[in-house]
Short mmCIF file of C-alpha atoms and ligand atoms in Angstrom, two decimals:
data_model
loop_
_atom_site.label_atom_id
_atom_site.label_comp_id
_atom_site.label_asym_id
_atom_site.label_seq_id
_atom_site.Cartn_x
_atom_site.Cartn_y
_atom_site.Cartn_z
CA MET A 1 -52.38 2.57 25.57
CA VAL A 2 -54.90 0.00 24.33
CA ALA A 3 -52.83 -0.97 21.24
CA TYR A 4 -49.66 -1.55 23.26
CA PRO A 5 -50.47 -5.11 24.49
CA ASN A 6 -51.33 -6.02 20.89
CA ILE A 7 -47.88 -5.01 19.69
CA LEU A 8 -46.38 -7.19 22.40
CA LYS A 9 -48.61 -10.03 21.33
CA TYR A 10 -47.54 -9.76 17.67
CA ALA A 11 -43.89 -9.42 18.65
CA PHE A 12 -44.20 -12.57 20.73
CA ILE A 13 -45.89 -14.49 17.88
CA ALA A 14 -43.15 -13.31 15.47
CA LEU A 15 -40.48 -14.41 17.92
CA VAL A 16 -42.00 -17.88 18.34
CA ALA A 17 -42.46 -18.23 14.56
CA GLY A 18 -38.82 -17.21 14.03
CA ILE A 19 -37.59 -19.79 16.53
CA LEU A 20 -39.71 -22.50 14.91
CA ILE A 21 -38.29 -21.66 11.48
CA ILE A 22 -34.73 -21.79 12.80
CA VAL A 23 -35.40 -25.15 14.50
CA ALA A 24 -37.00 -26.58 11.34
CA VAL A 25 -34.19 -25.38 9.08
CA SER A 26 -31.45 -26.72 11.34
CA TYR A 27 -33.32 -30.04 11.66
CA GLN A 28 -33.44 -30.35 7.85
CA PHE A 29 -29.80 -29.40 7.69
CA ASN A 30 -28.91 -32.13 10.21
CA ILE A 31 -30.80 -34.75 8.20
CA LYS A 32 -29.01 -33.62 5.03
CA ALA A 33 -25.65 -33.66 6.81
CA PHE A 34 -26.37 -37.18 8.05
CA GLU A 35 -27.38 -38.41 4.60
CA SER A 36 -24.60 -36.67 2.74
CA SER A 37 -22.04 -38.38 4.96
CA ILE A 38 -23.06 -41.61 3.22
CA ILE A 39 -21.22 -42.09 -0.05
CA TYR A 40 -23.14 -44.04 -2.70
CA GLU A 41 -21.92 -44.89 -6.18
CA SER A 42 -23.80 -43.06 -8.94
CA ASP A 43 -25.45 -46.22 -10.28
CA THR A 44 -26.40 -47.62 -6.88
CA PRO A 45 -29.85 -49.26 -6.81
CA SER A 46 -32.52 -48.63 -4.19
CA PHE A 47 -34.07 -51.60 -2.42
CA GLY A 48 -37.55 -51.76 -0.94
CA LEU A 49 -38.21 -52.68 2.67
CA GLN A 50 -41.72 -53.60 3.74
CA HIS A 51 -43.36 -50.93 5.84
CA GLY A 52 -43.27 -51.84 9.54
CA ALA A 53 -40.49 -54.42 9.09
CA LEU A 54 -38.58 -52.87 12.00
CA ARG A 55 -41.54 -52.77 14.38
CA SER A 56 -41.24 -55.66 16.79
CA ASP A 57 -43.26 -54.65 19.85
CA LYS A 58 -45.81 -57.43 19.16
CA ILE A 59 -43.11 -60.10 18.87
CA PRO A 60 -42.11 -61.99 22.03
CA PHE A 61 -38.64 -61.58 23.49
CA HIS A 62 -36.41 -64.44 22.41
CA SER A 63 -33.76 -65.68 24.85
CA HIS A 64 -30.41 -67.04 23.66
CA SER A 65 -28.50 -68.61 26.51
CA GLU A 66 -27.01 -71.89 25.40
CA GLU A 67 -24.21 -73.38 27.47
CA LYS A 68 -21.77 -73.46 24.56
CA PRO A 69 -19.28 -70.99 23.09
CA PHE A 70 -21.06 -68.19 21.19
CA GLY A 71 -24.42 -69.57 22.31
CA THR A 72 -25.29 -66.67 24.61
CA TYR A 73 -26.15 -63.16 23.43
CA LEU A 74 -28.86 -60.53 23.53
CA GLN A 75 -31.01 -59.61 20.56
CA GLN A 76 -34.07 -57.66 19.52
CA THR A 77 -36.10 -60.21 17.58
CA LEU A 78 -37.79 -59.08 14.36
CA GLU A 79 -40.33 -60.85 12.20
CA PHE A 80 -38.57 -62.53 9.26
CA LYS A 81 -41.40 -62.38 6.73
CA PRO A 82 -41.10 -58.63 5.93
CA PHE A 83 -37.40 -59.19 5.10
CA GLN A 84 -37.95 -62.01 2.64
CA GLY A 85 -38.62 -59.68 -0.31
CA LEU A 86 -35.47 -57.71 0.45
CA PHE A 87 -33.43 -60.92 0.61
CA THR A 88 -34.80 -62.10 -2.75
CA ALA A 89 -34.08 -58.75 -4.42
CA VAL A 90 -30.57 -58.54 -2.96
CA ASN A 91 -29.79 -62.16 -3.83
CA ALA A 92 -30.88 -61.54 -7.43
CA THR A 93 -28.27 -58.77 -7.83
CA ALA A 94 -25.43 -60.29 -5.79
CA GLY A 95 -23.94 -62.34 -8.61
CA VAL A 96 -23.53 -65.29 -6.23
CA ALA A 97 -26.11 -67.39 -4.39
CA LEU A 98 -26.63 -65.91 -0.94
CA GLN A 99 -27.76 -67.73 2.17
CA SER A 100 -30.43 -66.24 4.36
CA ARG A 101 -30.48 -66.86 8.10
CA GLY A 102 -34.21 -67.54 7.86
CA GLU A 103 -34.80 -65.12 10.74
CA ALA A 104 -34.22 -61.45 11.43
CA HIS A 105 -32.82 -59.75 14.52
CA VAL A 106 -30.61 -56.96 15.78
CA THR A 107 -27.78 -58.18 18.00
CA VAL A 108 -27.50 -55.95 21.07
CA VAL A 109 -24.84 -57.85 23.04
CA SER A 110 -22.71 -60.09 20.83
CA PRO A 111 -21.58 -63.62 21.71
CA PRO A 112 -17.89 -62.58 22.03
CA GLU A 113 -18.84 -59.65 24.28
CA PHE A 114 -20.67 -62.06 26.56
CA ASP A 115 -18.18 -64.95 26.48
CA TYR A 116 -14.94 -62.97 26.72
CA VAL A 117 -15.91 -59.89 28.71
CA LEU A 118 -19.24 -59.88 30.58
CA LYS A 119 -19.36 -63.50 31.74
CA PRO A 120 -15.79 -63.57 33.15
CA ALA A 121 -16.68 -60.47 35.22
CA GLY A 122 -19.67 -62.31 36.68
CA VAL A 123 -22.45 -60.67 34.65
CA THR A 124 -25.06 -63.34 33.92
CA ILE A 125 -27.35 -63.60 30.92
CA ARG A 126 -30.30 -63.55 33.35
CA GLU A 127 -29.17 -60.12 34.60
CA ILE A 128 -28.69 -58.90 31.02
CA GLU A 129 -32.11 -60.17 29.99
CA ALA A 130 -33.73 -58.60 33.06
CA ILE A 131 -32.30 -55.21 32.02
CA ALA A 132 -33.47 -55.73 28.42
CA ILE A 133 -36.98 -56.86 29.33
CA ASN A 134 -37.36 -54.06 31.85
CA ALA A 135 -36.34 -51.60 29.09
CA ASN A 136 -38.85 -53.27 26.71
CA ILE A 137 -36.21 -54.21 24.14
CA GLN A 138 -38.85 -55.51 21.72
CA ALA A 139 -40.32 -52.01 21.47
CA ALA A 140 -36.96 -50.37 20.67
CA ARG A 141 -37.49 -47.85 17.86
CA LEU A 142 -35.32 -48.45 14.81
CA LYS A 143 -35.03 -46.67 11.49
CA PRO A 144 -33.65 -48.07 8.26
CA VAL A 145 -30.45 -46.33 7.11
CA CYS A 146 -29.24 -48.22 4.05
CA LEU A 147 -28.28 -51.58 2.64
CA GLY A 148 -24.72 -52.32 3.65
CA ARG A 149 -22.47 -54.59 1.62
CA PHE A 150 -19.06 -56.16 2.02
CA ASN A 151 -17.50 -57.72 -1.05
CA GLY A 152 -13.86 -58.37 -0.40
CA SER A 153 -11.26 -60.32 1.52
CA LEU A 154 -10.84 -60.16 5.28
CA PRO A 155 -8.11 -57.80 6.51
CA ARG A 156 -6.62 -60.33 8.97
CA PRO A 157 -7.43 -63.90 7.97
CA THR A 158 -6.69 -66.23 10.89
CA SER A 159 -7.05 -69.53 9.04
CA ASP A 160 -7.32 -70.95 5.52
CA LEU A 161 -11.10 -70.80 5.91
CA ASP A 162 -10.81 -67.00 6.11
CA GLU A 163 -8.95 -66.69 2.80
CA GLY A 164 -10.61 -65.46 -0.37
CA VAL A 165 -13.51 -63.17 -1.09
CA PHE A 166 -16.61 -62.88 1.10
CA MET A 167 -19.93 -61.31 0.18
CA LEU A 168 -22.26 -60.04 2.89
CA TYR A 169 -25.32 -57.77 2.96
CA SER A 170 -27.00 -56.22 6.00
CA LEU A 171 -29.69 -53.67 6.60
CA VAL A 172 -27.99 -50.89 8.58
CA VAL A 173 -30.45 -49.43 11.11
CA ALA A 174 -30.34 -46.37 13.35
CA ASP A 175 -31.07 -46.52 17.08
CA ASP A 176 -31.86 -42.78 16.91
CA TYR A 177 -33.73 -42.71 20.21
CA GLY A 178 -30.95 -44.61 22.00
CA ASP A 179 -33.33 -47.36 23.12
CA LEU A 180 -30.78 -50.11 22.49
CA LEU A 181 -27.80 -47.99 23.49
CA SER A 182 -29.41 -47.35 26.86
CA ILE A 183 -29.67 -51.12 27.44
CA ARG A 184 -25.96 -51.46 26.66
CA GLN A 185 -25.19 -48.56 29.01
CA GLN A 186 -27.10 -50.24 31.85
CA ILE A 187 -25.21 -53.48 31.20
CA SER A 188 -21.97 -51.50 31.23
CA ARG A 189 -22.89 -50.04 34.64
CA LEU A 190 -23.57 -53.52 36.04
CA TYR A 191 -20.28 -54.73 34.56
CA HIS A 192 -18.42 -51.88 36.31
CA GLU A 193 -20.21 -52.60 39.59
CA LYS A 194 -18.95 -56.18 39.39
CA GLY A 195 -15.41 -54.91 38.98
CA GLY A 196 -15.15 -55.37 35.20
CA GLU A 197 -12.33 -53.62 33.37
CA GLY A 198 -13.83 -50.53 31.73
CA ALA A 199 -11.60 -50.81 28.69
CA LEU A 200 -13.12 -54.13 27.65
CA PHE A 201 -16.78 -53.16 27.25
CA GLN A 202 -17.69 -50.07 25.30
CA PRO A 203 -21.48 -49.52 25.15
CA GLU A 204 -21.15 -47.18 22.16
CA ALA A 205 -19.11 -49.73 20.16
CA PHE A 206 -22.34 -50.88 18.63
CA TRP A 207 -23.43 -50.92 14.99
CA PRO A 208 -27.05 -52.08 14.89
CA HIS A 209 -27.98 -53.98 11.73
CA VAL A 210 -30.06 -56.87 10.43
CA THR A 211 -28.10 -59.52 8.54
CA ILE A 212 -29.78 -60.08 5.16
CA GLY A 213 -27.56 -62.61 3.39
CA TYR A 214 -24.03 -63.84 2.82
CA ASP A 215 -22.26 -66.31 0.58
CA ARG A 216 -19.93 -68.14 3.00
CA ARG A 217 -20.63 -67.06 6.57
CA ASP A 218 -21.69 -64.05 8.60
CA LEU A 219 -18.90 -61.58 9.41
CA PHE A 220 -18.35 -59.63 12.62
CA VAL A 221 -16.35 -56.84 14.23
CA GLU A 222 -13.89 -59.59 15.23
CA ASP A 223 -13.31 -60.17 11.49
CA GLY A 224 -12.60 -56.46 11.05
CA ILE A 225 -16.02 -55.73 9.52
CA TYR A 226 -17.78 -52.59 10.85
CA LYS A 227 -21.44 -52.37 9.90
CA GLY A 228 -22.17 -48.68 10.37
CA LYS A 229 -22.93 -45.96 7.80
CA ASN A 230 -19.43 -46.60 6.45
CA PHE A 231 -20.81 -49.88 5.13
CA CYS A 232 -23.70 -48.35 3.10
CA TYR A 233 -23.90 -49.53 -0.47
CA ALA A 234 -27.49 -48.88 -1.57
CA ARG A 235 -30.47 -46.80 -0.52
CA ILE A 236 -33.48 -48.34 1.18
CA HIS A 237 -37.03 -47.11 0.61
CA THR A 238 -40.06 -48.37 2.48
CA GLU A 239 -42.93 -49.90 0.57
CA ASN A 240 -46.29 -51.39 1.43
C1 NAG B 1 -17.40 -58.29 -5.93
O1 NAG B 1 -16.03 -58.04 -6.09
C2 NAG B 1 -15.45 -58.72 -7.19
C3 NAG B 1 -13.97 -58.42 -7.16
O2 NAG B 1 -13.41 -58.94 -5.99
C4 NAG B 1 -16.10 -58.27 -8.48
O3 NAG B 1 -15.57 -59.00 -9.56
C5 NAG B 1 -17.60 -58.51 -8.40
O4 NAG B 1 -18.21 -57.98 -9.55
C6 NAG B 1 -18.16 -57.84 -7.16
N1 NAG B 1 -19.55 -58.18 -7.05
C7 NAG B 1 -20.53 -57.29 -7.12
C8 NAG B 1 -21.93 -57.83 -6.99
O5 NAG B 1 -20.33 -56.11 -7.24
C1 NAG B 2 -30.24 -66.67 -5.15
O1 NAG B 2 -29.67 -66.35 -6.39
C2 NAG B 2 -29.14 -67.47 -7.08
C3 NAG B 2 -28.51 -66.94 -8.34
O2 NAG B 2 -27.30 -66.25 -8.04
C4 NAG B 2 -30.23 -68.49 -7.38
O3 NAG B 2 -29.68 -69.62 -8.00
C5 NAG B 2 -30.90 -68.89 -6.07
O4 NAG B 2 -31.99 -69.72 -6.34
C6 NAG B 2 -31.38 -67.66 -5.32
N1 NAG B 2 -31.87 -68.09 -4.01
C7 NAG B 2 -33.05 -67.71 -3.54
C8 NAG B 2 -33.42 -68.29 -2.20
O5 NAG B 2 -33.80 -66.95 -4.12
#
């Protein structure tokens, strides 16, 4: 009679341990599944990213609301300095001279989304920024995924300037905690409340990245360039 509670105790401990093992194994499996869905070439290099480069909670929010086309958008501002080494290393292997933007950020609402969709529905940049600041956009948690590269011609050139080969590199990042996605979802709700057409703003149509360098100009979804995992070219490792 005295030993009985002990058996229960050990059975309970074994049960908890078993559950923990199952959780740990499936977590590992998910990470592997995520990584193995990225296809790298066998000779792909690995580029170093300075530790903490994606931490921006100490950096002030930066507003972009110029009264000109493509002058208004929402971004998470990053410090440029930790990206300089990555730019130099990427530029040295690109085979062409790349331009750097001289700053680093993650676009959360793009200029075309604002100009063509949100603004016509009556959503103001002040309202968007209020949502972002309230959600502490600068503290959004990002993880590096890979170095993305585009080296090719645009699928639908719309002018002579779009002809020929473009080279572009970005750091693809993961918004694993949904911090940025949740800002886009709140903006989407406001857009709906103002009578916006649901089909025109998709909060999940969002591929967070940091532009590293390009030869001619930056390229966007509107150019037919999708900067998700599909775009991965090289591995990224963090370094001190
Ligand atoms: C980019 O693509 C061109 C072919 O369009 C190729 O000749 C060149 O080597 C590629 N550049 C790099 C850095 O792979
Ligand atoms: C980028 O690489 C080119 C060589 O392709 C070099 O001439 C140029 O100085 C480099 N730019 C920077 C900023 O390092």
